[in-house]
Amino acid sequence: MRHFTVDKQEGKPFYRQIRDYLLAEIDEGRLQPGQRIPSVNEFSQQTGVSKTTVLQAIRELHQRGRLYSVVGKGIYVSKNRKLEPDVGSVWGFTETFQAGGYRTSSQLIHSGRIKADSSGAQALQVPQGTWLFRLERTRLLNEHPVGVETAHLVEAEFPGLDQYDWNVESLYAVLKKRFGMKPVCGLNYIEAGLANEANAQLLSVPKNTAVLVTERISCLANHHPIEYVQAFYRADLMRLKVEMTTEGTLNLTSRISQIQ
């Protein structure tokens, strides 16, 4: 990475000079994906501009998906494009991203039985209070956290899910192998939100960082719902893709709510 100082005679704002310098370093290969860049303090000392100015440039590159942060470790170069799971299809995290060449892994936060609240009961079409199996995991790509997913399934329909090591197992692979079931349709609700303190810690981002909030209901071919997932994904690393067509109907419902 080349030494850089801002040109105080140039009319371009300082933050844009820093932003464009970093973009050039990334695009020309001098900064590689996964490589750590100097901290905001280091850039400020090197360039002689305020930390606020440097932070503005870094934030723009975060929003473009070119950089990502790991709390307590630093700022790193992302892959050139954000991750793009297709929400127009039913997708499992492990299968989707392994097919794209990523190393997928999970960190189990909690698993166990829980009684269905009104949201879970409605999504899975069961009475409120029905016992569900709840699986909460941090999802990682190339060892970096990108999402927190909490899946709910009706315990009576899928007995024995508590016997698996969910740090290594794929839920969709278990559903197919043990129960002969494969989700093929459903609904995906998407909205913008801010990471609360717990999710921020799990995703290695500051509190109130922008996240993508999704609620997914996955169904069998007969439209019977078998999985209800609430998830938070890093908006600096991921965007959700929808393929549109004039054939048939594809509805995405957006709801605005405050993320507590």
Coordinates of N, CA and C in Angstrom, one line a residue, residues 91 93 139 146-149 203 210-214 216 229 231-236 238 240:
W91 N -33.5 -20.5 -0.1 CA -32.0 -20.8 -0.1 C -31.6 -21.1 1.4
F93 N -28.3 -21.2 3.9 CA -27.0 -20.5 4.0 C -25.8 -21.3 3.5
R139 N -23.8 -16.8 11.5 CA -23.3 -17.4 10.3 C -22.1 -16.7 9.8
V146 N -21.4 -12.7 9.2 CA -22.2 -11.9 8.3 C -23.6 -11.9 8.6
G147 N -24.1 -12.8 9.5 CA -25.5 -12.8 9.9 C -25.8 -13.5 11.2
V148 N -26.9 -13.2 11.7 CA -27.4 -14.0 12.9 C -28.8 -14.5 12.5
E149 N -29.0 -15.8 12.5 CA -30.2 -16.4 12.1 C -30.8 -17.2 13.3
L203 N -22.0 -9.8 15.4 CA -21.6 -9.4 14.0 C -20.3 -8.7 14.0
A210 N -26.1 -0.3 10.4 CA -27.2 -0.7 9.5 C -27.2 -2.2 9.2
V211 N -28.3 -2.8 9.3 CA -28.4 -4.3 9.0 C -29.7 -4.5 8.2
L212 N -29.7 -5.6 7.5 CA -30.8 -6.1 6.8 C -31.6 -7.1 7.7
V213 N -32.8 -6.8 7.9 CA -33.7 -7.6 8.8 C -34.6 -8.4 7.9
T214 N -34.6 -9.7 8.1 CA -35.5 -10.6 7.3 C -36.3 -11.5 8.2
R216 N -38.4 -15.1 7.2 CA -38.6 -16.0 6.1 C -39.5 -17.2 6.6
V229 N -37.9 -18.2 10.1 CA -36.5 -17.7 10.4 C -36.6 -16.2 10.5
A231 N -33.8 -13.1 10.9 CA -32.4 -13.0 10.7 C -32.0 -11.5 10.6
F232 N -30.7 -11.3 10.9 CA -30.1 -10.0 10.8 C -28.8 -10.2 10.0
Y233 N -28.6 -9.4 8.9 CA -27.4 -9.6 8.1 C -26.7 -8.2 8.0
R234 N -25.4 -8.3 7.9 CA -24.6 -7.1 7.7 C -24.8 -6.4 6.4
A235 N -25.3 -5.2 6.4 CA -25.7 -4.5 5.2 C -24.4 -4.0 4.5
D236 N -23.3 -3.9 5.1 CA -22.1 -3.5 4.4 C -21.5 -4.7 3.6
M238 N -23.7 -7.5 2.5 CA -24.7 -8.3 1.8 C -25.8 -7.5 1.3
L240 N -29.6 -8.2 -0.9 CA -30.5 -9.3 -1.3 C -31.0 -9.1 -2.7

